[in-house]
Structures are given as C-alpha cells and as structure tokens.
Amino acid sequence: MILEIVFAAGCFWGVEKNFEKIPGVVEVTSGYAGGNYDNPDYHQVLANKDDNQVFNSLDLLKKIPWSDEEDEDDENNKKTNKNIINHAEVVKVVYDTKLVSTEFLIKNFWELHDPTQIDGQGNDKGNNYRSAIYWTNDEQKKIALSTKDEYQALLNKKGFGEIVTELKPLDKFWQAEDYHQDYLAKNPNGYCPNHKTGIKFANQG
C-alpha cells in the first residue's frame, strides 16, 4: 500500500535528505503545512516565524527599493499577522508499506531532531522550524502517539525535557518552490545541521 505522511523537524533541506535515503520511501517533497493561510511561499513563512519580529528575518529584502504603497501594505500585513497561524517547513513522505513500516518512519523522525525544542532546532529559530507530525490516517496517529510516549521515556532517562512536537491530522500540504526540492542533492555543501539528541529506540539500530 502506498501512503503519505508529513513531518516537520527544522529546516526541510536536511529532513528531505534523511528520508530520501530510506528504502521503501517512494518520494519526498519539501513544502509547508500546519498554518491557516493559503498558498504560502518561503518568504511568507519566514516573515511569520515570530509574532514579535514579523519580516525581520527578511533582511535580504531590505536592499530592494520598495514603493510607498508597498510599505503601506507591509504595515497592514503586520497588523493582520496577529491572527495568523504560521506554516512549518515540512516534508511529505510517500512510502510503500510493503517495504518500510509507518513505525520505522515515525521512529526515524523522532531520532533525527530534538523534539523538546520549542519553535526551532538549534540556531534555526522560529515557529516555521517547529517539530510536527501531520498524519493522514488513524493508524499513523496511533503510532505517532505511542512512539512519542516511548521516546519521551528514553529522553527522560537522559535528562531531556518534554516533547513539544505538534501532533495532528494533515489539513493541507503546500509544495515548496522548485529550488527547495532536492536542495542538498543539488548543493552537496549546503546548509545541513545535525540536531539529533543521539537517543535511539532499542529496535531502530
């Protein structure tokens, strides 16, 4: 059976690369999910990463000579952003259950980042870098919740805090821009930090 599930674990470049290496994974696509506005793009998701610093992350855009009308639009956007739930950088993983189990993929997710970090991973700060699982069926939900408890017990033994991962059904997945797809395959020396806790499930190797 071919299924899909969506994960968020920091910058999607490294997460995409991680899941693409797993046998049984058919396709991995970088994108956005978990927010409440349509057609998100990379700049919007960055702009909304911190309610108190909207647009501050877009320093590169400050070099562009905006018109007065555009400046007014930005001010209006800042006011309306108070009601925005931002999207996270995510990857949609399509997989063949005959070759890889849902449990293996979800356990891999827990191990590839630090799920106790709130709104970020390492130096990547902001709600767009939050930890999340967005499932597409009840079996995935069951496994996500049970493995969360299992991983929390392992984290507790090593002195880590509580898991803060967002766990909910997928509403809609929005595919990211083309230049984000297979980014590290195209740019082998690109940004790919390691945020693993080093804690593994007993049967995950």
PDB file of C-alpha atoms in Angstrom:
ATOM      1  CA  MET A   1       0.000   0.000   0.000  1.00  0.00           C
ATOM      2  CA  ILE A   2       1.246   3.485  -0.864  1.00  0.00           C
ATOM      3  CA  LEU A   3       0.723   6.020   1.935  1.00  0.00           C
ATOM      4  CA  GLU A   4       1.915   9.502   2.765  1.00  0.00           C
ATOM      5  CA  ILE A   5       2.739  11.304   5.997  1.00  0.00           C
ATOM      6  CA  VAL A   6       4.119  14.778   6.687  1.00  0.00           C
ATOM      7  CA  PHE A   7       6.950  15.632   9.071  1.00  0.00           C
ATOM      8  CA  ALA A   8       8.466  18.893  10.351  1.00  0.00           C
ATOM      9  CA  ALA A   9      11.850  18.749  12.084  1.00  0.00           C
ATOM     10  CA  GLY A  10      13.608  22.041  11.406  1.00  0.00           C
ATOM     11  CA  CYS A  11      14.996  23.157   8.044  1.00  0.00           C
ATOM     12  CA  PHE A  12      13.377  20.925   5.449  1.00  0.00           C
ATOM     13  CA  TRP A  13      16.532  20.508   3.364  1.00  0.00           C
ATOM     14  CA  GLY A  14      18.173  18.094   5.792  1.00  0.00           C
ATOM     15  CA  VAL A  15      14.925  16.338   6.671  1.00  0.00           C
ATOM     16  CA  GLU A  16      14.253  15.673   2.995  1.00  0.00           C
ATOM     17  CA  LYS A  17      17.751  14.239   2.521  1.00  0.00           C
ATOM     18  CA  ASN A  18      17.351  11.987   5.561  1.00  0.00           C
ATOM     19  CA  PHE A  19      14.093  10.382   4.459  1.00  0.00           C
ATOM     20  CA  GLU A  20      15.153  10.002   0.826  1.00  0.00           C
ATOM     21  CA  LYS A  21      17.831   7.527   1.928  1.00  0.00           C
ATOM     22  CA  ILE A  22      15.335   5.094   3.455  1.00  0.00           C
ATOM     23  CA  PRO A  23      14.491   2.018   1.337  1.00  0.00           C
ATOM     24  CA  GLY A  24      10.771   1.857   0.691  1.00  0.00           C
ATOM     25  CA  VAL A  25      10.350   5.620   0.538  1.00  0.00           C
ATOM     26  CA  VAL A  26       8.942   6.407  -2.900  1.00  0.00           C
ATOM     27  CA  GLU A  27       9.164  10.196  -2.878  1.00  0.00           C
ATOM     28  CA  VAL A  28       9.968  13.065  -0.523  1.00  0.00           C
ATOM     29  CA  THR A  29       8.724  16.576  -1.266  1.00  0.00           C
ATOM     30  CA  SER A  30       9.584  19.730   0.652  1.00  0.00           C
ATOM     31  CA  GLY A  31       6.723  22.057   1.457  1.00  0.00           C
ATOM     32  CA  TYR A  32       4.650  23.872   4.049  1.00  0.00           C
ATOM     33  CA  ALA A  33       1.835  22.723   6.350  1.00  0.00           C
ATOM     34  CA  GLY A  34       0.161  23.399   9.672  1.00  0.00           C
ATOM     35  CA  GLY A  35      -0.797  27.035   9.094  1.00  0.00           C
ATOM     36  CA  ASN A  36      -4.097  28.768   8.430  1.00  0.00           C
ATOM     37  CA  TYR A  37      -3.404  30.743   5.264  1.00  0.00           C
ATOM     38  CA  ASP A  38      -3.407  29.593   1.648  1.00  0.00           C
ATOM     39  CA  ASN A  39      -0.646  29.430  -0.933  1.00  0.00           C
ATOM     40  CA  PRO A  40       2.289  30.071   1.405  1.00  0.00           C
ATOM     41  CA  ASP A  41       5.688  30.805  -0.072  1.00  0.00           C
ATOM     42  CA  TYR A  42       9.118  30.739   1.531  1.00  0.00           C
ATOM     43  CA  HIS A  43       9.240  34.477   2.238  1.00  0.00           C
ATOM     44  CA  GLN A  44       5.790  34.471   3.856  1.00  0.00           C
ATOM     45  CA  VAL A  45       6.655  31.559   6.104  1.00  0.00           C
ATOM     46  CA  LEU A  46       9.890  33.265   7.166  1.00  0.00           C
ATOM     47  CA  ALA A  47       8.095  36.565   7.697  1.00  0.00           C
ATOM     48  CA  ASN A  48       5.577  34.985  10.050  1.00  0.00           C
ATOM     49  CA  LYS A  49       8.076  32.949  12.060  1.00  0.00           C
ATOM     50  CA  ASP A  50       7.913  35.239  15.087  1.00  0.00           C
ATOM     51  CA  ASP A  51       4.872  37.341  16.016  1.00  0.00           C
ATOM     52  CA  ASN A  52       7.146  39.923  17.622  1.00  0.00           C
ATOM     53  CA  GLN A  53       9.571  40.193  14.725  1.00  0.00           C
ATOM     54  CA  VAL A  54       7.469  39.969  11.603  1.00  0.00           C
ATOM     55  CA  PHE A  55       9.557  40.488   8.456  1.00  0.00           C
ATOM     56  CA  ASN A  56      12.789  40.943  10.449  1.00  0.00           C
ATOM     57  CA  SER A  57      14.078  37.663   9.053  1.00  0.00           C
ATOM     58  CA  LEU A  58      13.898  39.038   5.534  1.00  0.00           C
ATOM     59  CA  ASP A  59      16.951  41.272   5.800  1.00  0.00           C
ATOM     60  CA  LEU A  60      17.849  40.433   2.234  1.00  0.00           C
ATOM     61  CA  LEU A  61      14.695  42.158   1.036  1.00  0.00           C
ATOM     62  CA  LYS A  62      15.623  45.433   2.746  1.00  0.00           C
ATOM     63  CA  LYS A  63      18.006  46.118  -0.112  1.00  0.00           C
ATOM     64  CA  ILE A  64      15.071  46.298  -2.513  1.00  0.00           C
ATOM     65  CA  PRO A  65      13.683  49.853  -3.038  1.00  0.00           C
ATOM     66  CA  TRP A  66      10.054  49.406  -2.018  1.00  0.00           C
ATOM     67  CA  SER A  67       7.478  51.949  -3.126  1.00  0.00           C
ATOM     68  CA  ASP A  68       5.351  53.876  -0.605  1.00  0.00           C
ATOM     69  CA  GLU A  69       2.366  51.704  -1.498  1.00  0.00           C
ATOM     70  CA  GLU A  70       4.324  48.546  -0.777  1.00  0.00           C
ATOM     71  CA  ASP A  71       5.479  49.968   2.564  1.00  0.00           C
ATOM     72  CA  GLU A  72       1.850  50.614   3.494  1.00  0.00           C
ATOM     73  CA  ASP A  73       0.966  47.053   2.517  1.00  0.00           C
ATOM     74  CA  ASP A  74       3.714  45.733   4.767  1.00  0.00           C
ATOM     75  CA  GLU A  75       2.360  47.736   7.712  1.00  0.00           C
ATOM     76  CA  ASN A  76      -1.123  46.348   7.091  1.00  0.00           C
ATOM     77  CA  ASN A  77       0.285  42.824   6.918  1.00  0.00           C
ATOM     78  CA  LYS A  78       1.985  43.293  10.280  1.00  0.00           C
ATOM     79  CA  LYS A  79      -1.351  44.230  11.852  1.00  0.00           C
ATOM     80  CA  THR A  80      -3.247  41.275  10.389  1.00  0.00           C
ATOM     81  CA  ASN A  81      -0.488  38.760  11.160  1.00  0.00           C
ATOM     82  CA  LYS A  82      -1.656  38.637  14.785  1.00  0.00           C
ATOM     83  CA  ASN A  83      -4.359  36.174  13.690  1.00  0.00           C
ATOM     84  CA  ILE A  84      -2.067  34.045  11.556  1.00  0.00           C
ATOM     85  CA  ILE A  85      -1.055  30.516  12.438  1.00  0.00           C
ATOM     86  CA  ASN A  86       2.170  30.056  10.550  1.00  0.00           C
ATOM     87  CA  HIS A  87       3.105  27.082   8.429  1.00  0.00           C
ATOM     88  CA  ALA A  88       6.045  24.861   9.276  1.00  0.00           C
ATOM     89  CA  GLU A  89       8.733  23.762   6.861  1.00  0.00           C
ATOM     90  CA  VAL A  90       7.765  20.138   6.225  1.00  0.00           C
ATOM     91  CA  VAL A  91       8.438  17.140   4.039  1.00  0.00           C
ATOM     92  CA  LYS A  92       5.746  14.914   2.589  1.00  0.00           C
ATOM     93  CA  VAL A  93       6.958  11.320   2.639  1.00  0.00           C
ATOM     94  CA  VAL A  94       5.309   8.892   0.217  1.00  0.00           C
ATOM     95  CA  TYR A  95       6.127   5.299   1.086  1.00  0.00           C
ATOM     96  CA  ASP A  96       5.353   1.679   0.263  1.00  0.00           C
ATOM     97  CA  THR A  97       4.186  -0.193   3.363  1.00  0.00           C
ATOM     98  CA  LYS A  98       5.349  -3.466   1.801  1.00  0.00           C
ATOM     99  CA  LEU A  99       8.924  -2.187   2.028  1.00  0.00           C
ATOM    100  CA  VAL A 100       9.004   0.113   5.050  1.00  0.00           C
ATOM    101  CA  SER A 101       6.679   0.421   8.024  1.00  0.00           C
ATOM    102  CA  THR A 102       4.981   3.538   9.295  1.00  0.00           C
ATOM    103  CA  GLU A 103       6.512   2.834  12.695  1.00  0.00           C
ATOM    104  CA  PHE A 104      10.034   2.837  11.257  1.00  0.00           C
ATOM    105  CA  LEU A 105       9.480   6.205   9.570  1.00  0.00           C
ATOM    106  CA  ILE A 106       7.985   7.824  12.661  1.00  0.00           C
ATOM    107  CA  LYS A 107      10.740   6.495  14.893  1.00  0.00           C
ATOM    108  CA  ASN A 108      13.255   7.847  12.392  1.00  0.00           C
ATOM    109  CA  PHE A 109      11.542  11.228  12.705  1.00  0.00           C
ATOM    110  CA  TRP A 110      11.930  11.264  16.488  1.00  0.00           C
ATOM    111  CA  GLU A 111      15.595  10.370  16.213  1.00  0.00           C
ATOM    112  CA  LEU A 112      16.622  12.858  13.520  1.00  0.00           C
ATOM    113  CA  HIS A 113      15.991  16.013  15.603  1.00  0.00           C
ATOM    114  CA  ASP A 114      15.399  17.307  19.130  1.00  0.00           C
ATOM    115  CA  PRO A 115      11.616  17.239  19.690  1.00  0.00           C
ATOM    116  CA  THR A 116      11.982  19.031  23.043  1.00  0.00           C
ATOM    117  CA  GLN A 117      12.981  22.333  21.407  1.00  0.00           C
ATOM    118  CA  ILE A 118      10.159  24.858  21.127  1.00  0.00           C
ATOM    119  CA  ASP A 119       9.765  26.662  17.788  1.00  0.00           C
ATOM    120  CA  GLY A 120      13.138  25.833  16.373  1.00  0.00           C
ATOM    121  CA  GLN A 121      16.062  23.490  16.001  1.00  0.00           C
ATOM    122  CA  GLY A 122      19.496  24.677  17.082  1.00  0.00           C
ATOM    123  CA  ASN A 123      20.246  28.084  15.603  1.00  0.00           C
ATOM    124  CA  ASP A 124      17.151  27.912  13.384  1.00  0.00           C
ATOM    125  CA  LYS A 125      14.682  29.868  15.487  1.00  0.00           C
ATOM    126  CA  GLY A 126      11.018  30.425  14.681  1.00  0.00           C
ATOM    127  CA  ASN A 127       7.695  28.608  14.538  1.00  0.00           C
ATOM    128  CA  ASN A 128       8.371  27.659  10.916  1.00  0.00           C
ATOM    129  CA  TYR A 129      11.083  25.333  12.251  1.00  0.00           C
ATOM    130  CA  ARG A 130       8.829  23.657  14.809  1.00  0.00           C
ATOM    131  CA  SER A 131       8.600  19.921  15.302  1.00  0.00           C
ATOM    132  CA  ALA A 132       5.417  18.300  13.956  1.00  0.00           C
ATOM    133  CA  ILE A 133       3.794  15.155  12.639  1.00  0.00           C
ATOM    134  CA  TYR A 134       0.765  15.585  10.388  1.00  0.00           C
ATOM    135  CA  TRP A 135      -0.808  12.183   9.817  1.00  0.00           C
ATOM    136  CA  THR A 136      -3.165  11.100   7.049  1.00  0.00           C
ATOM    137  CA  ASN A 137      -4.835   8.091   8.690  1.00  0.00           C
ATOM    138  CA  ASP A 138      -5.753   6.741  12.122  1.00  0.00           C
ATOM    139  CA  GLU A 139      -3.014   4.116  12.165  1.00  0.00           C
ATOM    140  CA  GLN A 140      -0.361   6.814  11.719  1.00  0.00           C
ATOM    141  CA  LYS A 141      -1.965   8.777  14.553  1.00  0.00           C
ATOM    142  CA  LYS A 142      -1.875   5.753  16.850  1.00  0.00           C
ATOM    143  CA  ILE A 143       1.794   5.105  16.099  1.00  0.00           C
ATOM    144  CA  ALA A 144       2.740   8.780  16.430  1.00  0.00           C
ATOM    145  CA  LEU A 145       1.192   8.981  19.899  1.00  0.00           C
ATOM    146  CA  SER A 146       2.552   5.662  21.156  1.00  0.00           C
ATOM    147  CA  THR A 147       6.094   6.274  19.909  1.00  0.00           C
ATOM    148  CA  LYS A 148       6.006   9.773  21.396  1.00  0.00           C
ATOM    149  CA  ASP A 149       5.428   8.252  24.831  1.00  0.00           C
ATOM    150  CA  GLU A 150       8.127   5.670  24.216  1.00  0.00           C
ATOM    151  CA  TYR A 151      10.657   8.286  23.102  1.00  0.00           C
ATOM    152  CA  GLN A 152       9.741  10.581  25.986  1.00  0.00           C
ATOM    153  CA  ALA A 153      10.663   7.811  28.413  1.00  0.00           C
ATOM    154  CA  LEU A 154      14.042   7.454  26.709  1.00  0.00           C
ATOM    155  CA  LEU A 155      14.592  11.224  26.792  1.00  0.00           C
ATOM    156  CA  ASN A 156      13.693  11.378  30.481  1.00  0.00           C
ATOM    157  CA  LYS A 157      16.457   8.922  31.304  1.00  0.00           C
ATOM    158  CA  LYS A 158      18.986  11.295  29.720  1.00  0.00           C
ATOM    159  CA  GLY A 159      17.671  14.444  31.373  1.00  0.00           C
ATOM    160  CA  PHE A 160      15.868  15.992  28.418  1.00  0.00           C
ATOM    161  CA  GLY A 161      12.663  17.996  28.791  1.00  0.00           C
ATOM    162  CA  GLU A 162       9.169  17.335  27.496  1.00  0.00           C
ATOM    163  CA  ILE A 163       8.441  16.671  23.836  1.00  0.00           C
ATOM    164  CA  VAL A 164       6.704  19.693  22.285  1.00  0.00           C
ATOM    165  CA  THR A 165       6.012  18.195  18.858  1.00  0.00           C
ATOM    166  CA  GLU A 166       2.749  19.276  17.223  1.00  0.00           C
ATOM    167  CA  LEU A 167       0.652  16.180  16.551  1.00  0.00           C
ATOM    168  CA  LYS A 168      -2.452  16.492  14.401  1.00  0.00           C
ATOM    169  CA  PRO A 169      -4.062  15.355  11.143  1.00  0.00           C
ATOM    170  CA  LEU A 170      -2.844  16.934   7.925  1.00  0.00           C
ATOM    171  CA  ASP A 171      -5.112  19.707   6.707  1.00  0.00           C
ATOM    172  CA  LYS A 172      -3.305  20.581   3.500  1.00  0.00           C
ATOM    173  CA  PHE A 173       0.211  20.267   2.150  1.00  0.00           C
ATOM    174  CA  TRP A 174       1.611  23.079   0.044  1.00  0.00           C
ATOM    175  CA  GLN A 175       4.591  22.197  -2.135  1.00  0.00           C
ATOM    176  CA  ALA A 176       7.610  24.466  -1.722  1.00  0.00           C
ATOM    177  CA  GLU A 177       9.351  26.292  -4.534  1.00  0.00           C
ATOM    178  CA  ASP A 178      11.361  24.229  -7.028  1.00  0.00           C
ATOM    179  CA  TYR A 179      14.723  25.425  -5.725  1.00  0.00           C
ATOM    180  CA  HIS A 180      13.971  23.792  -2.353  1.00  0.00           C
ATOM    181  CA  GLN A 181      13.345  20.368  -3.874  1.00  0.00           C
ATOM    182  CA  ASP A 182      16.371  18.049  -3.538  1.00  0.00           C
ATOM    183  CA  TYR A 183      18.301  21.109  -2.381  1.00  0.00           C
ATOM    184  CA  LEU A 184      21.191  19.201  -0.821  1.00  0.00           C
ATOM    185  CA  ALA A 185      21.474  16.889  -3.824  1.00  0.00           C
ATOM    186  CA  LYS A 186      21.931  19.982  -5.970  1.00  0.00           C
ATOM    187  CA  ASN A 187      24.129  21.686  -3.356  1.00  0.00           C
ATOM    188  CA  PRO A 188      26.162  18.961  -1.592  1.00  0.00           C
ATOM    189  CA  ASN A 189      27.895  21.504   0.648  1.00  0.00           C
ATOM    190  CA  GLY A 190      24.652  23.270   1.523  1.00  0.00           C
ATOM    191  CA  TYR A 191      23.310  24.003   4.986  1.00  0.00           C
ATOM    192  CA  CYS A 192      22.503  20.754   6.805  1.00  0.00           C
ATOM    193  CA  PRO A 193      22.917  20.985  10.598  1.00  0.00           C
ATOM    194  CA  ASN A 194      22.661  17.976  12.893  1.00  0.00           C
ATOM    195  CA  HIS A 195      20.096  18.420  15.679  1.00  0.00           C
ATOM    196  CA  LYS A 196      19.866  14.797  16.806  1.00  0.00           C
ATOM    197  CA  THR A 197      19.721  14.049  20.516  1.00  0.00           C
ATOM    198  CA  GLY A 198      21.707  10.864  19.978  1.00  0.00           C
ATOM    199  CA  ILE A 199      18.978   8.856  21.686  1.00  0.00           C
ATOM    200  CA  LYS A 200      17.686   5.879  19.707  1.00  0.00           C
ATOM    201  CA  PHE A 201      14.911   3.353  20.028  1.00  0.00           C
ATOM    202  CA  ALA A 202      16.145  -0.085  21.036  1.00  0.00           C
ATOM    203  CA  ASN A 203      14.981  -1.739  17.816  1.00  0.00           C
ATOM    204  CA  GLN A 204      15.841   1.099  15.425  1.00  0.00           C
ATOM    205  CA  GLY A 205      19.577   0.437  15.111  1.00  0.00           C
TER     206      GLY A 205
END
